Amino acid sequence: MGRDFWEATGVIEQALDAIDHTGDTRMPDTRKIAAMTKARALADRMVALAAVYTDLVARSGATEKTAGTPLSDYLALTEGRSSSEANGLVHQAGRITADPQVRDAALAGTVSPGKAAAAGAVLRELPRHEMSEAQRQAAAGALLEQAVGGATTRQISRSADRVLEQVAPELAPTADGRAAEAERRRQRALRERELNFAEDGRGSVRFWGRLPDTEGDLLRTVIGACVERGRGDERRELEALKTRKFSGDLSAGEYFAARAVLGEREHRTTAQRQADALTDMITTLQDTGHIPAAGGETPRVIVTLDYMGLLQLAVDTAATGTRPDGTVLDEVSAARLRTALTGTSENSADVSASQVRIACCDAGILPVVLGEASEILDVGREHRLVTPQIRKTLALRDGGCIFPGCQVPAQACQAHHVTPWWAGGATSLDNLVLVCRHHHGVIEPHRYDPAADQWHITFDPDTGRPRVIPPARIRRDVPPGSDAGERSAPGRDKRAEALEEAEPGSGGGHGQNQQENSAHDPGGREDRPGGQESLIA
């Protein structure tokens, strides 16, 4: 007779704690391989077990009921995952548990979780409502036979037609049916197209996605052509260098120096060449003026500088006439810099750069951010929608959706009134944050129950940056001192402080599988900005 979940998992934990690793390095190589294989097989079974309970929670809406948080966001918060990773786990769990035979095979370790998920996805593609129960079972058995027989995950995922011909030939597509199916796949591929970006924490931006076959082949062909052209250019440059060396135009030293530089390009891997080709294509579009404006302005990279450090460098340069790199300013540039550093007091009197520096040592600084037309970044109750200037400043401050773990960039977010407009909230920076459409519904205050325990937002009194506070009922599940998920954009404050706050929440919830929520704004999407103008601070 089997044990219940808690008793069985307790035994598993005790067994793991009891493993002695002191002799691992002295194992013969064959034993090391056997140990690795066994551990990985057990890990696969635990992944399948976790998938079963993940799907159980998803189907019951348990995290919504107990923590006021969708399951994917709950996993991101409590396990320190990104939103995309947490979503992937939820979807994989649904595929693994799509069929009892496939689920049980994964739990038993007969097939890996990846192959079980692929089989579950294929079963969902089949015309199940037109198949008998015996045919559905036979289809699951056929997929499991493939998996056990050594088929790869990719091969399993592409076997829907073959399985249907095997178990329900009357439902297998004809030639016309195959054409219709190809069109159906095309339309599905169009719906599922995506391109995602994420920082990897090592100075790079990782991106991934998928395109329909035609567009994907076009992209691959174009990048491949750029790669081959680059290889041809390198061959021609090498021949030109040799010719110039033999003709005496280049000395031996100049030749070897140029050859070394060319060698760095020649030694690139194919993956590096493809990355460079994509970058070159984007740079060419930018240089030729073919990149469209987004939100009223041309896309740009924003670099944030330390205000006090920049001010000190400018003051020192104005005083000495020498730049930080040791070069000397000409008299005109020095005069312009001294003029630019002349401050203005509240009574409009000029303040010299030296006085500004002294004041910065023992006085607080109240920055006033002005646009090129001296626009004020607070429109109070006069306007409900954010102005382009406020929208730009929100993008600079928040960087994207502020919800922990969310990676939606600023241009795809909505401006959210922390104190709602209908409750008297002003359209100003200290009452606005950027959130994606999905999380807008999660943090929107409940109109008829302000005391409800849900996600809400406060502002740090020292920095003015927003904090996302989880419901009181979820804080016990968040690891102490953990960040509330990965940052979605550079320049964003860490979320750990927000999750450690013990303030009460206020508001409603969010549907378990809902990706977009418009209930917060019955009159339409809230705060969609118009075109943006450049802002000079």
Coordinates of C-alpha atoms in Angstrom, one line a residue:
M1 CA 0.0 0.0 0.0
G2 CA 1.4 3.4 -1.0
R3 CA 2.3 6.1 1.4
D4 CA 0.7 9.6 1.5
F5 CA 2.5 12.5 -0.1
W6 CA 3.9 14.0 3.1
E7 CA 5.2 10.7 4.5
A8 CA 6.8 9.8 1.2
T9 CA 8.5 13.1 0.7
G10 CA 9.8 13.0 4.3
V11 CA 11.5 9.7 3.5
I12 CA 13.0 11.2 0.3
E13 CA 14.4 14.2 2.2
Q14 CA 15.9 11.9 4.9
A15 CA 17.5 9.7 2.2
L16 CA 19.0 12.8 0.5
D17 CA 20.3 14.0 3.8
A18 CA 21.9 10.7 4.5
I19 CA 24.0 10.5 1.3
D20 CA 27.7 10.6 2.1
H21 CA 29.7 12.6 -0.5
T22 CA 33.1 12.3 1.1
G23 CA 34.1 9.3 -1.1
D24 CA 32.7 10.6 -4.4
T25 CA 36.0 11.7 -5.9
R26 CA 37.5 8.2 -5.2
M27 CA 34.8 6.4 -7.2
P28 CA 36.0 4.6 -10.3
D29 CA 34.9 6.4 -13.5
T30 CA 32.3 3.8 -14.3
R31 CA 30.7 4.3 -10.8
K32 CA 30.8 8.1 -11.3
I33 CA 28.8 7.7 -14.5
A34 CA 26.4 5.3 -12.9
A35 CA 25.9 7.6 -10.0
M36 CA 25.2 10.5 -12.3
T37 CA 22.8 8.5 -14.4
K38 CA 20.9 7.3 -11.3
A39 CA 20.7 10.9 -9.8
R40 CA 19.5 12.4 -13.1
A41 CA 16.8 9.7 -13.4
L42 CA 15.6 10.4 -9.9
A43 CA 15.7 14.1 -10.6
D44 CA 13.5 13.6 -13.7
R45 CA 10.9 11.7 -11.5
M46 CA 10.9 14.6 -9.0
V47 CA 10.4 17.1 -11.9
A48 CA 7.4 15.0 -13.0
L49 CA 6.1 14.9 -9.5
A50 CA 6.4 18.7 -9.2
A51 CA 4.6 19.1 -12.5
V52 CA 1.7 17.0 -11.2
Y53 CA 1.2 19.3 -8.2
T54 CA 1.9 22.4 -10.2
D55 CA -0.9 21.5 -12.6
L56 CA -3.1 20.7 -9.6
V57 CA -2.5 24.1 -8.1
A58 CA -3.1 25.8 -11.5
R59 CA -6.4 24.0 -12.1
S60 CA -7.7 24.7 -8.6
G61 CA -6.6 28.4 -8.6
A62 CA -5.0 27.7 -5.1
T63 CA -2.5 30.6 -5.2
E64 CA -5.3 33.0 -6.2
K65 CA -7.5 31.9 -3.4
T66 CA -4.8 31.8 -0.6
A67 CA -2.3 34.5 -1.8
G68 CA -4.2 36.7 -4.2
T69 CA -1.5 36.0 -6.8
P70 CA -1.5 34.1 -10.1
L71 CA 0.5 30.9 -10.0
S72 CA 3.3 32.0 -12.4
D73 CA 3.9 35.2 -10.4
Y74 CA 3.8 33.1 -7.2
L75 CA 6.5 30.8 -8.5
A76 CA 8.6 33.7 -9.7
L77 CA 8.4 35.4 -6.2
T78 CA 8.9 32.4 -3.9
E79 CA 11.5 30.7 -6.0
G80 CA 13.4 33.7 -7.4
R81 CA 12.6 32.9 -11.0
S82 CA 11.9 35.2 -13.9
S83 CA 8.3 35.6 -15.1
S84 CA 9.1 33.8 -18.4
E85 CA 10.7 30.9 -16.6
A86 CA 7.8 30.5 -14.2
N87 CA 5.3 30.7 -17.0
G88 CA 7.2 27.9 -18.8
L89 CA 7.0 25.7 -15.7
V90 CA 3.2 26.1 -15.5
H91 CA 2.8 25.3 -19.2
Q92 CA 5.1 22.3 -19.1
A93 CA 3.2 20.9 -16.1
G94 CA -0.1 21.2 -18.1
R95 CA 1.4 19.2 -21.0
I96 CA 2.9 16.5 -18.8
T97 CA -0.4 15.9 -17.1
A98 CA -2.5 16.2 -20.3
D99 CA -2.9 12.4 -20.4
P100 CA -2.9 9.8 -17.6
Q101 CA -0.7 7.3 -19.4
V102 CA 1.9 10.0 -20.2
R103 CA 1.7 11.4 -16.7
D104 CA 2.2 8.0 -15.1
A105 CA 5.1 7.2 -17.4
A106 CA 6.9 10.4 -16.4
L107 CA 6.2 9.7 -12.7
A108 CA 7.6 6.2 -13.1
G109 CA 10.7 7.5 -14.9
T110 CA 9.9 5.6 -18.0
V111 CA 10.1 8.8 -20.1
S112 CA 11.8 12.1 -19.3
P113 CA 9.7 15.2 -18.4
G114 CA 10.7 16.8 -21.7
K115 CA 9.5 13.9 -23.8
A116 CA 6.3 13.6 -21.7
A117 CA 5.6 17.3 -22.3
A118 CA 6.2 16.8 -26.0
A119 CA 3.8 13.8 -26.1
G120 CA 1.2 15.8 -24.1
A121 CA 1.4 18.7 -26.6
V122 CA 0.9 16.3 -29.6
L123 CA -2.2 14.7 -27.9
R124 CA -3.7 18.2 -27.6
E125 CA -3.2 18.7 -31.3
L126 CA -5.1 15.6 -32.3
P127 CA -8.9 15.8 -33.0
R128 CA -9.6 14.3 -29.6
H129 CA -13.4 15.0 -29.7
E130 CA -13.7 13.0 -32.9
M131 CA -11.7 10.1 -31.5
S132 CA -13.0 7.3 -29.4
E133 CA -11.6 6.6 -25.9
A134 CA -9.7 3.6 -27.3
Q135 CA -8.2 5.7 -30.0
R136 CA -7.1 8.3 -27.6
Q137 CA -5.4 5.7 -25.4
A138 CA -3.8 4.1 -28.4
A139 CA -2.4 7.5 -29.5
A140 CA -0.9 8.0 -26.0
G141 CA 0.6 4.5 -26.2
A142 CA 2.1 5.2 -29.6
L143 CA 3.8 8.4 -28.4
L144 CA 5.2 6.6 -25.4
E145 CA 6.5 3.9 -27.6
Q146 CA 8.4 6.5 -29.6
A147 CA 9.8 8.1 -26.4
V148 CA 11.0 4.8 -25.0
G149 CA 12.3 3.8 -28.4
G150 CA 14.8 6.6 -28.4
A151 CA 12.9 9.3 -30.4
T152 CA 14.0 12.8 -29.5
T153 CA 11.7 15.5 -28.1
R154 CA 11.7 17.2 -31.5
Q155 CA 10.8 14.0 -33.3
I156 CA 7.9 13.3 -30.9
S157 CA 6.6 16.9 -31.3
R158 CA 6.3 16.4 -35.1
S159 CA 4.6 13.0 -35.1
A160 CA 1.0 14.1 -34.9
D161 CA 0.0 13.0 -38.4
R162 CA 1.9 9.7 -38.2
V163 CA 0.2 8.8 -34.9
L164 CA -3.2 9.7 -36.3
E165 CA -2.6 7.5 -39.4
Q166 CA -1.7 4.7 -37.0
V167 CA -4.6 4.9 -34.5
A168 CA -7.4 6.6 -36.4
P169 CA -6.7 6.5 -40.2
E170 CA -10.2 7.7 -41.0
L171 CA -9.3 11.0 -39.3
A172 CA -5.9 11.3 -40.9
P173 CA -5.7 14.2 -43.3
T174 CA -6.0 13.8 -47.1
A175 CA -3.9 15.8 -49.5
D176 CA -6.4 18.6 -49.3
G177 CA -6.5 18.1 -45.6
R178 CA -2.7 18.4 -45.3
A179 CA -2.8 21.6 -47.2
A180 CA -5.5 22.9 -44.8
E181 CA -3.4 21.7 -41.9
A182 CA -0.3 23.5 -43.3
E183 CA -2.4 26.6 -43.4
R184 CA -3.6 26.0 -39.8
R185 CA 0.0 25.5 -38.7
R186 CA 0.9 28.7 -40.5
Q187 CA -1.8 30.7 -38.7
R188 CA -0.8 29.1 -35.3
A189 CA 2.8 30.0 -36.0
L190 CA 1.8 33.6 -36.7
R191 CA -0.1 33.7 -33.4
E192 CA 2.8 32.2 -31.5
R193 CA 5.6 34.4 -32.9
E194 CA 7.6 36.1 -30.3
L195 CA 10.9 37.8 -29.5
N196 CA 12.0 38.2 -25.9
F197 CA 14.9 40.0 -24.3
A198 CA 16.5 39.5 -20.9
E199 CA 19.7 40.6 -19.2
D200 CA 22.0 37.7 -18.2
G201 CA 23.8 39.5 -15.4
R202 CA 27.1 39.1 -17.2
G203 CA 27.1 42.2 -19.4
S204 CA 25.0 40.7 -22.2
V205 CA 21.4 40.8 -23.3
R206 CA 20.0 37.3 -24.0
F207 CA 17.2 37.1 -26.6
W208 CA 15.1 34.2 -27.8
G209 CA 11.9 33.7 -29.7
R210 CA 10.3 32.0 -32.7
L211 CA 9.0 32.9 -36.2
P212 CA 6.8 31.2 -38.7
D213 CA 8.9 28.9 -41.0
T214 CA 8.9 31.3 -44.0
E215 CA 10.0 34.3 -42.0
G216 CA 12.4 32.3 -39.9
D217 CA 14.0 30.9 -43.1
L218 CA 14.3 34.4 -44.5
L219 CA 16.0 35.7 -41.4
R220 CA 18.4 32.7 -41.4
T221 CA 19.1 33.1 -45.1
V222 CA 19.9 36.8 -44.8
I223 CA 22.1 36.4 -41.8
G224 CA 23.8 33.4 -43.5
A225 CA 24.5 35.6 -46.5
C226 CA 26.0 38.3 -44.3
V227 CA 28.2 35.7 -42.6
E228 CA 29.5 34.4 -45.9
R229 CA 30.0 37.9 -47.2
G230 CA 32.1 38.6 -44.1
R231 CA 34.2 35.5 -44.7
G232 CA 34.8 36.6 -48.3
D233 CA 35.7 40.1 -47.2
E234 CA 38.3 38.6 -44.9
R235 CA 39.8 36.5 -47.6
R236 CA 40.1 39.6 -49.9
E237 CA 41.6 41.7 -47.1
L238 CA 44.2 39.0 -46.5
E239 CA 45.1 38.9 -50.2
A240 CA 45.3 42.7 -50.3
L241 CA 47.6 42.7 -47.2
K242 CA 49.9 40.2 -48.9
T243 CA 50.0 42.2 -52.1
R244 CA 50.9 45.4 -50.2
K245 CA 53.6 43.6 -48.2
F246 CA 55.2 42.1 -51.4
S247 CA 55.0 45.5 -53.2
G248 CA 56.7 47.3 -50.3
D249 CA 53.7 49.4 -49.3
L250 CA 53.7 47.7 -45.9
S251 CA 56.7 47.0 -43.7
A252 CA 56.9 43.6 -42.0
G253 CA 55.8 45.1 -38.7
E254 CA 52.8 46.8 -40.2
Y255 CA 51.8 43.7 -42.1
F256 CA 51.9 41.5 -39.0
A257 CA 50.0 44.1 -36.9
A258 CA 47.3 44.3 -39.6
R259 CA 47.3 40.5 -39.9
A260 CA 46.8 40.1 -36.1
V261 CA 43.8 42.4 -36.3
L262 CA 42.3 40.5 -39.2
G263 CA 43.0 37.2 -37.4
E264 CA 40.7 38.2 -34.6
R265 CA 37.9 38.5 -37.1
E266 CA 38.8 35.2 -38.8
H267 CA 38.8 33.2 -35.6
R268 CA 35.2 34.1 -34.7
T269 CA 32.8 31.1 -34.3
T270 CA 29.8 30.8 -36.6
A271 CA 27.5 31.8 -33.7
Q272 CA 29.6 34.9 -33.1
R273 CA 29.5 35.8 -36.8
Q274 CA 25.8 35.4 -36.8
A275 CA 25.5 37.7 -33.8
D276 CA 27.7 40.3 -35.5
A277 CA 25.7 40.1 -38.7
L278 CA 22.5 40.8 -36.8
T279 CA 24.1 43.8 -35.0
D280 CA 25.5 45.1 -38.4
M281 CA 22.0 44.9 -39.9
I282 CA 20.5 46.9 -37.1
T283 CA 23.4 49.4 -37.2
T284 CA 22.9 49.8 -41.0
L285 CA 19.1 50.5 -40.5
Q286 CA 20.0 53.1 -37.9
D287 CA 22.7 54.8 -39.9
T288 CA 20.4 55.1 -43.0
G289 CA 17.6 56.5 -40.9
H290 CA 15.2 53.6 -41.4
I291 CA 14.5 52.9 -37.8
P292 CA 11.0 54.3 -37.0
A293 CA 10.2 56.5 -34.1
A294 CA 8.7 54.8 -31.1
G295 CA 6.4 56.7 -28.8
G296 CA 7.1 59.9 -30.7
E297 CA 10.9 59.7 -30.5
T298 CA 13.7 57.8 -32.1
P299 CA 14.9 54.8 -30.0
R300 CA 18.1 55.5 -28.1
V301 CA 20.3 54.0 -25.4
I302 CA 20.0 55.9 -22.1
V303 CA 23.0 56.0 -19.8
T304 CA 22.4 57.2 -16.2
L305 CA 25.3 59.1 -14.6
D306 CA 25.8 59.9 -10.9
Y307 CA 24.7 63.5 -10.4
M308 CA 27.1 64.5 -7.7
G309 CA 30.1 62.8 -9.5
L310 CA 29.3 64.5 -12.8
L311 CA 28.8 67.9 -11.1
Q312 CA 32.2 67.6 -9.3
L313 CA 34.0 66.7 -12.5
A314 CA 32.4 69.7 -14.2
V315 CA 33.2 72.1 -11.4
D316 CA 36.8 70.9 -11.2
T317 CA 37.2 71.2 -15.0
A318 CA 35.8 74.7 -14.9
A319 CA 38.2 75.7 -12.1
T320 CA 41.4 74.2 -13.5
G321 CA 40.7 74.4 -17.3
T322 CA 41.8 70.7 -17.6
R323 CA 39.6 67.8 -18.5
P324 CA 39.7 64.5 -16.5
D325 CA 41.7 62.9 -19.3
G326 CA 44.4 65.6 -18.9
T327 CA 43.6 67.6 -22.0
V328 CA 43.3 71.4 -21.7
L329 CA 40.1 73.3 -22.5
D330 CA 40.3 76.2 -24.8
E331 CA 39.3 79.6 -23.4
V332 CA 35.9 79.6 -25.2
S333 CA 34.9 76.2 -23.9
A334 CA 36.1 77.0 -20.4
A335 CA 34.0 80.2 -20.4
R336 CA 31.0 78.3 -21.6
L337 CA 31.4 75.7 -18.9
R338 CA 31.7 78.3 -16.2
T339 CA 28.6 80.0 -17.5
A340 CA 26.7 76.6 -17.6
L341 CA 27.7 75.9 -14.0
T342 CA 26.3 79.2 -12.7
G343 CA 23.4 78.3 -10.4
T344 CA 20.2 80.2 -9.7
S345 CA 18.8 80.8 -6.3
E346 CA 15.1 80.9 -5.4
N347 CA 15.2 84.7 -5.7
S348 CA 16.7 84.4 -9.3
A349 CA 20.1 85.6 -8.2
D350 CA 23.1 84.0 -9.9
V351 CA 25.2 81.6 -7.8
S352 CA 28.8 80.9 -8.8
A353 CA 30.1 77.4 -9.4
S354 CA 32.3 77.5 -6.3
Q355 CA 29.2 78.4 -4.2
V356 CA 27.3 75.6 -5.8
R357 CA 30.0 73.2 -4.8
I358 CA 30.1 74.5 -1.2
A359 CA 26.4 74.3 -0.9
C360 CA 26.4 70.7 -2.1
C361 CA 28.6 69.7 0.8
D362 CA 26.2 70.6 3.6
A363 CA 22.8 71.2 2.0
G364 CA 20.3 68.9 0.5
I365 CA 19.7 69.0 -3.3
L366 CA 16.2 69.4 -4.7
P367 CA 16.6 68.7 -8.4
V368 CA 14.0 70.4 -10.7
V369 CA 13.7 68.5 -14.0
L370 CA 12.6 70.7 -16.9
G371 CA 12.0 69.9 -20.5
E372 CA 13.3 72.0 -23.3
A373 CA 10.2 74.1 -23.0
S374 CA 10.5 74.2 -19.1
E375 CA 7.5 71.9 -18.8
I376 CA 6.5 70.9 -15.3
L377 CA 6.2 67.1 -14.6
D378 CA 3.0 67.3 -12.6
V379 CA -0.3 68.1 -14.0
G380 CA -2.3 67.4 -10.8
R381 CA -6.0 66.9 -11.4
E382 CA -6.2 68.9 -14.6
H383 CA -5.5 66.0 -16.8
R384 CA -6.2 62.3 -16.4
L385 CA -3.8 61.0 -19.1
V386 CA -0.1 61.3 -18.6
T387 CA 1.8 63.9 -20.7
P388 CA 4.7 62.8 -22.9
Q389 CA 7.1 64.5 -20.5
I390 CA 5.8 62.5 -17.5
R391 CA 5.7 59.3 -19.6
K392 CA 9.4 59.8 -20.5
T393 CA 10.4 60.4 -16.9
L394 CA 8.4 57.3 -15.7
A395 CA 10.4 55.3 -18.3
L396 CA 13.7 56.6 -17.0
R397 CA 12.7 56.0 -13.4
D398 CA 11.0 52.6 -13.6
G399 CA 12.6 51.1 -16.7
G400 CA 9.6 48.9 -17.4
C401 CA 6.9 47.0 -15.5
I402 CA 7.8 47.4 -11.8
F403 CA 6.1 44.2 -10.7
P404 CA 8.7 41.8 -9.3
G405 CA 10.2 39.5 -11.9
C406 CA 8.3 41.1 -14.8
Q407 CA 10.5 41.9 -17.9
V408 CA 8.1 43.9 -20.0
P409 CA 9.9 47.0 -21.2
A410 CA 8.7 50.6 -20.7
Q411 CA 7.3 51.1 -24.2
A412 CA 4.9 48.2 -23.7
C413 CA 3.7 49.3 -20.3
Q414 CA 0.8 51.4 -19.1
A415 CA 0.9 54.3 -16.6
H416 CA -0.9 53.4 -13.5
H417 CA -2.3 55.8 -10.9
V418 CA -1.3 54.4 -7.5
T419 CA -4.2 56.4 -5.9
P420 CA -6.8 55.9 -8.6
W421 CA -8.1 58.9 -10.6
W422 CA -11.6 58.0 -9.5
A423 CA -10.4 58.2 -5.8
G424 CA -8.9 61.7 -6.3
G425 CA -5.4 60.6 -7.3
A426 CA -3.3 63.2 -9.2
T427 CA -1.5 62.7 -12.5
S428 CA 2.0 63.3 -11.1
L429 CA 5.2 61.4 -10.8
D430 CA 4.6 60.6 -7.1
N431 CA 1.4 58.9 -7.9
L432 CA 2.3 57.1 -11.2
V433 CA 4.2 53.8 -12.0
L434 CA 4.7 51.7 -15.1
V435 CA 3.0 48.3 -15.2
C436 CA 2.3 45.8 -18.0
R437 CA -1.3 45.0 -18.9
H438 CA -1.2 41.7 -17.1
H439 CA 0.1 43.1 -13.8
H440 CA -2.1 46.3 -14.0
G441 CA -5.0 44.1 -13.1
V442 CA -3.1 42.5 -10.2
I443 CA -2.2 45.8 -8.5
E444 CA -5.3 47.8 -9.3
P445 CA -7.0 48.8 -6.0
H446 CA -10.5 47.3 -5.4
R447 CA -13.0 50.1 -6.0
Y448 CA -15.5 48.8 -3.5
D449 CA -13.2 47.2 -0.9
P450 CA -10.2 49.4 -0.3
A451 CA -9.1 47.2 2.7
A452 CA -8.9 44.0 0.6
D453 CA -5.6 42.1 1.0
Q454 CA -3.9 42.3 -2.4
W455 CA -0.8 43.7 -4.1
H456 CA -0.3 47.4 -3.7
I457 CA 2.4 50.1 -4.3
T458 CA 4.1 52.6 -2.0
F459 CA 6.9 55.1 -2.6
D460 CA 10.2 55.1 -0.8
P461 CA 10.2 58.4 1.2
D462 CA 14.0 58.8 0.6
T463 CA 14.4 58.0 -3.1
G464 CA 10.9 58.5 -4.4
R465 CA 11.0 55.1 -6.1
P466 CA 8.0 52.8 -6.1
R467 CA 7.8 49.7 -4.0
V468 CA 5.6 46.7 -4.8
I469 CA 4.1 45.3 -1.6
P470 CA 2.7 41.7 -1.7
P471 CA -0.5 40.7 0.1
A472 CA 0.1 39.9 3.8
R473 CA -1.0 36.3 3.1
I474 CA 1.9 35.7 0.7
R475 CA 4.7 37.3 2.6
R476 CA 5.1 34.2 4.7
D477 CA 5.9 32.2 1.5
V478 CA 8.7 34.5 0.2
P479 CA 12.2 33.5 1.3
P480 CA 13.5 36.1 3.9
G481 CA 15.9 38.6 2.3
S482 CA 15.2 37.4 -1.2
D483 CA 14.6 39.7 -4.2
A484 CA 11.1 39.6 -5.4
G485 CA 12.2 38.4 -8.8
E486 CA 14.6 39.5 -11.5
R487 CA 14.7 43.1 -12.6
S488 CA 12.9 43.8 -15.9
A489 CA 15.1 46.7 -16.9
P490 CA 18.4 48.4 -15.9
G491 CA 18.3 51.1 -13.3
R492 CA 15.4 49.4 -11.4
D493 CA 15.6 49.3 -7.6
K494 CA 15.8 45.9 -6.0
R495 CA 12.6 44.5 -4.8
A496 CA 13.8 42.8 -1.6
E497 CA 12.9 45.8 0.6
A498 CA 9.4 45.8 -0.8
L499 CA 8.7 42.2 0.0
E500 CA 10.0 42.6 3.6
E501 CA 7.5 45.4 4.3
A502 CA 4.6 44.5 6.5
E503 CA 2.1 47.0 5.3
P504 CA -1.5 45.9 4.7
G505 CA -2.6 45.4 1.1
S506 CA -5.6 46.9 -0.7
G507 CA -7.6 45.6 -3.6
G508 CA -8.8 42.7 -5.6
G509 CA -7.2 39.8 -7.4
H510 CA -6.3 38.6 -10.9
G511 CA -7.4 35.6 -13.0
Q512 CA -5.2 32.5 -12.8
N513 CA -4.4 32.3 -16.5
Q514 CA -5.4 35.8 -17.5
Q515 CA -2.7 37.6 -19.4
E516 CA -4.5 40.9 -20.0
N517 CA -6.9 42.6 -17.7
S518 CA -9.1 45.5 -18.7
A519 CA -11.5 45.3 -15.7
H520 CA -9.5 48.0 -13.9
D521 CA -10.5 50.6 -16.5
P522 CA -14.1 50.1 -17.6
G523 CA -13.9 53.1 -19.9
G524 CA -11.0 51.8 -21.8
R525 CA -7.3 51.4 -21.4
E526 CA -5.9 53.7 -18.8
D527 CA -3.3 56.3 -19.3
R528 CA -2.2 55.5 -22.8
P529 CA 0.2 58.2 -23.7
G530 CA 0.5 60.1 -27.0
G531 CA 3.7 60.9 -28.8
Q532 CA 6.7 61.7 -26.6
E533 CA 9.0 64.7 -26.9
S534 CA 12.6 64.9 -25.9
L535 CA 13.2 65.9 -22.3
I536 CA 16.3 67.7 -21.1
A537 CA 17.1 67.5 -17.5

